[in-house]
PDB file of C-alpha atoms in Angstrom:
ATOM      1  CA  UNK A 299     168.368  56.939  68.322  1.00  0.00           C
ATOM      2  CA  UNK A 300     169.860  58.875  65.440  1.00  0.00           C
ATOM      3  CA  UNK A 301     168.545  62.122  64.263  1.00  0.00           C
ATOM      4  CA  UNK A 302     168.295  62.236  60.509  1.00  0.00           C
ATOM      5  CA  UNK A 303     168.291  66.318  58.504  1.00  0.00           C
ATOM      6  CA  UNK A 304     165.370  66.290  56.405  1.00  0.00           C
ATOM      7  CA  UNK A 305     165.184  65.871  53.105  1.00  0.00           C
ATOM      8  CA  UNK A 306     164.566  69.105  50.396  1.00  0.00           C
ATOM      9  CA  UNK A 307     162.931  69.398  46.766  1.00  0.00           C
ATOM     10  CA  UNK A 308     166.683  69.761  45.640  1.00  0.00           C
ATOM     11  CA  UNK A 309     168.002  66.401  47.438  1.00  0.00           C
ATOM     12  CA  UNK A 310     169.047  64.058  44.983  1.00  0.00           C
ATOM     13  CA  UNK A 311     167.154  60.886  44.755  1.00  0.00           C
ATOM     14  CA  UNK A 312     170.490  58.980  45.037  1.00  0.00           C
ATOM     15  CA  UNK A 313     170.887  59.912  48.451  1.00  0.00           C
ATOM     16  CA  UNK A 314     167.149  59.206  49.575  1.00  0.00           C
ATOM     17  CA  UNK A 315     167.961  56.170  48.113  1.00  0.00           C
ATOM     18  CA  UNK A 316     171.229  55.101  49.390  1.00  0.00           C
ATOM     19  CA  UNK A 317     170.574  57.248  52.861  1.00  0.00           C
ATOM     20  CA  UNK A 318     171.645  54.449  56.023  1.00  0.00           C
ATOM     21  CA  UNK A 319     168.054  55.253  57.659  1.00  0.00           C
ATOM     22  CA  UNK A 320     166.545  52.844  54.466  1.00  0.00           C
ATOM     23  CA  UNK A 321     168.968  50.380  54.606  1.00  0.00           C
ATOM     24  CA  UNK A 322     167.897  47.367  52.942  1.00  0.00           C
ATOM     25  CA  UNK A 323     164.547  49.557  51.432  1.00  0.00           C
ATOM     26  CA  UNK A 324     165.861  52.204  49.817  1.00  0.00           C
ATOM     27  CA  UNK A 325     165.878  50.981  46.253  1.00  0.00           C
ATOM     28  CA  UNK A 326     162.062  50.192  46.858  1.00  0.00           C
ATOM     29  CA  UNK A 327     160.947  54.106  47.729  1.00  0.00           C
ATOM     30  CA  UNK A 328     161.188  54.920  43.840  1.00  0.00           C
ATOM     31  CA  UNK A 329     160.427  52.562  40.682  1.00  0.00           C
ATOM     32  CA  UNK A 330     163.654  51.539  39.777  1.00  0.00           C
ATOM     33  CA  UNK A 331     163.574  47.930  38.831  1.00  0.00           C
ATOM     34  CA  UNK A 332     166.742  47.333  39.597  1.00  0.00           C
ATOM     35  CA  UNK A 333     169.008  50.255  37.859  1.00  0.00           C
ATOM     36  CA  UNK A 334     170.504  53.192  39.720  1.00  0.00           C
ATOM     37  CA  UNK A 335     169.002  55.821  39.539  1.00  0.00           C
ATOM     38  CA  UNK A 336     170.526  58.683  37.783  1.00  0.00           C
ATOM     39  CA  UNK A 337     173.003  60.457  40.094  1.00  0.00           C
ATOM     40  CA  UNK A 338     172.019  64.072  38.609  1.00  0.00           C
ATOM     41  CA  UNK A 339     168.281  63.441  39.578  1.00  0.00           C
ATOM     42  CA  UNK A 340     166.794  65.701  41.977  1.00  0.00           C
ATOM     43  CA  UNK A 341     163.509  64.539  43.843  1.00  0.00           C
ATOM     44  CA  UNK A 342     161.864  67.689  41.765  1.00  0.00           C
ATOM     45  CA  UNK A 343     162.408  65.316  38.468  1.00  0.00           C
ATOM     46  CA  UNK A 344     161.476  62.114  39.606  1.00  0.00           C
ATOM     47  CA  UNK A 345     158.384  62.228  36.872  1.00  0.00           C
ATOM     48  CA  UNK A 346     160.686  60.246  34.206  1.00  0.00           C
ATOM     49  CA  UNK A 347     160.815  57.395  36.283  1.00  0.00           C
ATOM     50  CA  UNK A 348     156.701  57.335  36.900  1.00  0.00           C
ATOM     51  CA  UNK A 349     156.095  56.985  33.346  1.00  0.00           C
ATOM     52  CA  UNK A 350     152.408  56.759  33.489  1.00  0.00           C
ATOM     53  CA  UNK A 351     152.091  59.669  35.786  1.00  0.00           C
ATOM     54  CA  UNK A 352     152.460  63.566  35.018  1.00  0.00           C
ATOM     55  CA  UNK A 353     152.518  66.133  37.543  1.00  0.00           C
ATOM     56  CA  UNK A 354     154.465  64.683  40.433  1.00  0.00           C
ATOM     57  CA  UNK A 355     153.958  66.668  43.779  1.00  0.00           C
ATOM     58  CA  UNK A 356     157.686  67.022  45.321  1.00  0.00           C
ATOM     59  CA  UNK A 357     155.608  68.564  47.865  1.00  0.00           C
ATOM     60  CA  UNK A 358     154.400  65.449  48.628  1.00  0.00           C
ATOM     61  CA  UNK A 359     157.310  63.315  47.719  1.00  0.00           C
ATOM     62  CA  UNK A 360     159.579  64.984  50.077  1.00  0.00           C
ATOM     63  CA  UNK A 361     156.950  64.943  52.749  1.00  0.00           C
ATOM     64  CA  UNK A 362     157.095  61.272  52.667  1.00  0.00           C
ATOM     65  CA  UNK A 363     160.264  60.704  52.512  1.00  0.00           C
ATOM     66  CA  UNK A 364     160.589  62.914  55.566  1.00  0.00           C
ATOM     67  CA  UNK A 365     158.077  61.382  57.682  1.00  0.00           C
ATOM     68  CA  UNK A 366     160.088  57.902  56.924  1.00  0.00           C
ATOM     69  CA  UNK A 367     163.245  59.529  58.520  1.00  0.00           C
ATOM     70  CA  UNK A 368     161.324  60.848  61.299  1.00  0.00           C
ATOM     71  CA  UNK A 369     160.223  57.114  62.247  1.00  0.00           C
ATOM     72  CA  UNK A 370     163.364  55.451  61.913  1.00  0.00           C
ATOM     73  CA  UNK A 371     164.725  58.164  63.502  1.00  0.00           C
ATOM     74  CA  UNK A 372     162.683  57.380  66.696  1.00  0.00           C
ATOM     75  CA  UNK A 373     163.942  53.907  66.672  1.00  0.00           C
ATOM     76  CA  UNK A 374     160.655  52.583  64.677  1.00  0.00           C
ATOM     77  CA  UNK A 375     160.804  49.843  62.393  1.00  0.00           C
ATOM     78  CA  UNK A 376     158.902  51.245  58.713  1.00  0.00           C
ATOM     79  CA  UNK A 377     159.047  47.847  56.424  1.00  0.00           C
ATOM     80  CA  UNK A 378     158.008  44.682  57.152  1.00  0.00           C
ATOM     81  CA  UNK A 379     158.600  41.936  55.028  1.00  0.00           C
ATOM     82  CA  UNK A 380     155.790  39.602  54.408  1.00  0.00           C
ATOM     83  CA  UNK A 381     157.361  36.243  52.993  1.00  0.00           C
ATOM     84  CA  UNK A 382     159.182  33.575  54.461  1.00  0.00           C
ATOM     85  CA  UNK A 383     163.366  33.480  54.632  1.00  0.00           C
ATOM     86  CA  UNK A 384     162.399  29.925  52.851  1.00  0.00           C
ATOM     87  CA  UNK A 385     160.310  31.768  49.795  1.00  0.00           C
ATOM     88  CA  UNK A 386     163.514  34.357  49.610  1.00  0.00           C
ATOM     89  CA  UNK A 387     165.539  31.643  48.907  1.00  0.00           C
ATOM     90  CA  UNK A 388     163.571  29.342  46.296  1.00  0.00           C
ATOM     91  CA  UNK A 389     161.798  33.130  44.765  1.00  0.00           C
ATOM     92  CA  UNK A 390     163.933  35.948  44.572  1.00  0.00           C
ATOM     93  CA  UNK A 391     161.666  38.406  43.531  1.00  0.00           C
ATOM     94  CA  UNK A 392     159.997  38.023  47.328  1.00  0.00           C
ATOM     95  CA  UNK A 393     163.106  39.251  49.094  1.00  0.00           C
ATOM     96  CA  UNK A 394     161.639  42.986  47.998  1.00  0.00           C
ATOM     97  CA  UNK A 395     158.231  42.311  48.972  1.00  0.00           C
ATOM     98  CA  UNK A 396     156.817  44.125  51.860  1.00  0.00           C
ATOM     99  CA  UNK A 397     154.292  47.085  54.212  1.00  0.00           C
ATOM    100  CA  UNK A 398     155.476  50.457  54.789  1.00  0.00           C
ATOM    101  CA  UNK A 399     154.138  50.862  57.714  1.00  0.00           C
ATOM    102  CA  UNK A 400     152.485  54.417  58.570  1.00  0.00           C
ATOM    103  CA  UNK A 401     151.248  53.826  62.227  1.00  0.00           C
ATOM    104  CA  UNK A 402     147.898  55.782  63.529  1.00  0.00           C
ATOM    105  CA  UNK A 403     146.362  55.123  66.888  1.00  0.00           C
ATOM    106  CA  UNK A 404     147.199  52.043  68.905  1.00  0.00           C
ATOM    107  CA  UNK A 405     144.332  49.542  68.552  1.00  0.00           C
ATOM    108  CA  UNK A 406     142.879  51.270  65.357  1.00  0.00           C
ATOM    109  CA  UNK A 407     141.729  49.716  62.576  1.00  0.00           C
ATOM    110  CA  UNK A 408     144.428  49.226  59.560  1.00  0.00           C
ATOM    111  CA  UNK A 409     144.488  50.007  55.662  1.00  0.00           C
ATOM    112  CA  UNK A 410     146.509  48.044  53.163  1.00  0.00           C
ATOM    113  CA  UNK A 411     147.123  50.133  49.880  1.00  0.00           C
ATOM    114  CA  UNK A 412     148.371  48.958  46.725  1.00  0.00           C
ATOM    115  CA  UNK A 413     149.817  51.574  44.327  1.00  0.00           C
ATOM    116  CA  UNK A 414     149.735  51.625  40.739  1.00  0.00           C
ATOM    117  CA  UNK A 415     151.718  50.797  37.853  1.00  0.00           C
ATOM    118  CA  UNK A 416     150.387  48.716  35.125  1.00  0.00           C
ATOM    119  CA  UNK A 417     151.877  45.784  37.241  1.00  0.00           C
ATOM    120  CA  UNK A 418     155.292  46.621  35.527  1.00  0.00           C
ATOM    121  CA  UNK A 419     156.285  49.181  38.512  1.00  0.00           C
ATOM    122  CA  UNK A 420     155.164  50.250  41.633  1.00  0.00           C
ATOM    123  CA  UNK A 421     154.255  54.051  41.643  1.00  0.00           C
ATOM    124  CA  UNK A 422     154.516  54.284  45.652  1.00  0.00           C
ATOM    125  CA  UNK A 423     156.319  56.958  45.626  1.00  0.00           C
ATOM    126  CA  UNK A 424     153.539  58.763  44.390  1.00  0.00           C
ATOM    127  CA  UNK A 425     150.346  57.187  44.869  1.00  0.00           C
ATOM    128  CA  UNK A 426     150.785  54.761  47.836  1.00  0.00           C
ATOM    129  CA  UNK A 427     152.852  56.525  50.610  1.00  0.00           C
ATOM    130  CA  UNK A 428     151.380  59.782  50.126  1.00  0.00           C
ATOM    131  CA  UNK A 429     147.575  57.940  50.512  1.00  0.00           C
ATOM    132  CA  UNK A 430     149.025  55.802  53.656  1.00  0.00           C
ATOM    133  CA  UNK A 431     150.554  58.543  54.921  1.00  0.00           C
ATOM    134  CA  UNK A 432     146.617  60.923  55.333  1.00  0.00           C
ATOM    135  CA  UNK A 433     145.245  57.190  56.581  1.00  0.00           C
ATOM    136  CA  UNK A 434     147.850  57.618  59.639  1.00  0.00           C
ATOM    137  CA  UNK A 435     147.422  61.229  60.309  1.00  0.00           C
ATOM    138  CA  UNK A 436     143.544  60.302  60.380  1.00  0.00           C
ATOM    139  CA  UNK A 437     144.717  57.385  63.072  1.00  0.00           C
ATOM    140  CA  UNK A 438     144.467  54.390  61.330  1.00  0.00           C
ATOM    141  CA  UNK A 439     147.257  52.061  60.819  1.00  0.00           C
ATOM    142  CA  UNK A 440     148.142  51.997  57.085  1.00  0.00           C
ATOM    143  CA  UNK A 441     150.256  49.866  55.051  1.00  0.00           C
ATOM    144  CA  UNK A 442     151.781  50.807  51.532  1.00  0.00           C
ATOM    145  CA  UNK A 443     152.294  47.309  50.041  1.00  0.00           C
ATOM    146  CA  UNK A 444     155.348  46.516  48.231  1.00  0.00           C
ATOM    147  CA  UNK A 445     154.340  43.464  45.601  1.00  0.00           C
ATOM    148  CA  UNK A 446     155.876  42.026  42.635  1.00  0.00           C
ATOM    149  CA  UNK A 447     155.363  42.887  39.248  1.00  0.00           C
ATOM    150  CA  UNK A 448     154.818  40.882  35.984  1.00  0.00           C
ATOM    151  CA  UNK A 449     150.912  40.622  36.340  1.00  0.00           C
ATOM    152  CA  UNK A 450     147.835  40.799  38.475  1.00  0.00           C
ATOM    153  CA  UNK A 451     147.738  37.099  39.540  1.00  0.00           C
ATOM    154  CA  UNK A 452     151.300  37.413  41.158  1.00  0.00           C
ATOM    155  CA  UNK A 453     150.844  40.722  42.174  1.00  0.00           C
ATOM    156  CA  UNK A 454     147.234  39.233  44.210  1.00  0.00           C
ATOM    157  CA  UNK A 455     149.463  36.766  46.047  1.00  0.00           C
ATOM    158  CA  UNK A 456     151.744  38.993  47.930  1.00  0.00           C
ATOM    159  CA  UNK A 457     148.189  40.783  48.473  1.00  0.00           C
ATOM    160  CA  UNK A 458     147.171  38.074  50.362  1.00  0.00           C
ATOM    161  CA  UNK A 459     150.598  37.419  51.825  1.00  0.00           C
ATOM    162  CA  UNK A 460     150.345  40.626  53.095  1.00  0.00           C
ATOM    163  CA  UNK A 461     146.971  40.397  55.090  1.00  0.00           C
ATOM    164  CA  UNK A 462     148.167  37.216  56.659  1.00  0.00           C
ATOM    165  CA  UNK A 463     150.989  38.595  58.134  1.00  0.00           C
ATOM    166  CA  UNK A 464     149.343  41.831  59.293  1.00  0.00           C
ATOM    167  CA  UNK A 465     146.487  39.160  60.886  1.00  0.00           C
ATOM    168  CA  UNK A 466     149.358  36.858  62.399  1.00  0.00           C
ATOM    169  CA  UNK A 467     151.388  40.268  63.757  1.00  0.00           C
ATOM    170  CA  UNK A 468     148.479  42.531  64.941  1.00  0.00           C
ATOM    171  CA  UNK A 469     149.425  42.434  68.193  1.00  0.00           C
ATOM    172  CA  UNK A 470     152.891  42.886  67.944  1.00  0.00           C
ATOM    173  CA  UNK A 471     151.703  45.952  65.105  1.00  0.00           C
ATOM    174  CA  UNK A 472     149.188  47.544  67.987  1.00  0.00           C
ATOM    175  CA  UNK A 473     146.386  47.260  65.277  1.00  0.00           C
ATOM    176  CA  UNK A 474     143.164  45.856  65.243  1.00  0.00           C
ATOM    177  CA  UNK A 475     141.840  43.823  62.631  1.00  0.00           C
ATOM    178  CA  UNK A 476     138.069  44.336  62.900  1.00  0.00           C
ATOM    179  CA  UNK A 477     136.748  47.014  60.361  1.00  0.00           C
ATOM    180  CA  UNK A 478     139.950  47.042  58.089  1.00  0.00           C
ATOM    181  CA  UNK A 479     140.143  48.553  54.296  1.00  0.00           C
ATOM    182  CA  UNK A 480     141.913  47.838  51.090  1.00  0.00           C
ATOM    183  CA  UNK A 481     142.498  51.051  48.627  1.00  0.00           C
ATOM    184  CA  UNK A 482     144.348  51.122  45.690  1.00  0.00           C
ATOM    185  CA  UNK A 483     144.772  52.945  42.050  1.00  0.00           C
ATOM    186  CA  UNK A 484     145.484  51.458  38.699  1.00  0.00           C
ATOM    187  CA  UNK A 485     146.570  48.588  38.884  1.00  0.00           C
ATOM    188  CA  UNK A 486     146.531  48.275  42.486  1.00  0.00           C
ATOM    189  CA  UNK A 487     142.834  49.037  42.429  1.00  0.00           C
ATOM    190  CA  UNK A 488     142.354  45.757  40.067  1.00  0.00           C
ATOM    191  CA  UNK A 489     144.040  43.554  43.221  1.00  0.00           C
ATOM    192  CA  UNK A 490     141.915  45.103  45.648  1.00  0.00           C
ATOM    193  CA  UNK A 491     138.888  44.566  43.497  1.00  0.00           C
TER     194      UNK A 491
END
């Protein structure tokens, strides 16, 4: 078990991103689409890259991101991927599908929430995590869901993905599946209706 420092409003999102505790994630905690992020960009002016968004809470932002070190810190896994090794390989896309998982009480029900984003990026950063995040400290299991963009009907597939493998690893999650939720905003509020 490794002990991570915490994150600050002047950390640079380059290093959230490319920190060894989000191996294989980082790249998915901000909307980057697959460019670097700009090396002089501190988590206090991240609001370029959530175009649709004003008013960014670094409060918030950093909290997150802190919490996430504080998990895989204590040797707890945080994303789950939800498609097959199979779908990686014949749809790329999937390989960066996923739940952030924000664990509340053993045995208590679980949320799924989908951010935002016109369903041309994923505003998790700032409307998913922090949401999942309150679900937890409330003691239900939450899950931010990582799903592809390019449109609702694609995006509503790795939706469903999703629930099946939460139903399939509820056990091995500590979560029941009686009484569970789906929340969303924007665009992620479109999939859940």
């Amino acid at each position: 078990m490794k002990l991570y420092k915490h994150f600050d409003t002047d950390a640079m999102v380059i290093d959230v991103v490319t920190h060894p505790a989000f191996r294989g994630f980082g790249h998915l905690l901000f909307p980057l689409e697959g460019i670097a992020p700009d090396p002089d960009m501190k988590l206090d002016e991240i609001d370029p890259l959530l175009y649709h968004y004003i008013n960014i809470d670094v409060n918030t932002t950093v909290n997150v991101i802190n919490y996430m070190l504080d998990e895989v810190s204590a040797g707890r896994t945080i994303f789950y991927g939800i498609h097959s090794e199979q779908d990686k390989g014949n749809f790329p896309k999937t390989k960066d599908t996923g739940l952030f998982y924000f664990r509340g009480k053993p045995g208590a029900p679980f949320a799924i929430v989908c951010p935002g984003g016109a369903f041309k990026y994923l505003g998790s950063i700032h409307e998913s995590f922090p949401i999942a995040l309150e679900l937890s400290k409330r003691g239900y299991n939450a899950f931010a869901l990582q799903y592809r963009t390019g449109g609702a009907a694609i995006a509503c597939e790795d939706l469903a993905c999703a629930l099946a493998a939460v139903f399939s690893n509820a056990e091995m999650l500590s979560i029941s599946t009686e009484n569970y939720s789906l929340w969303g905003s924007s665009a992620g509020a479109r999939m859940v209706a």
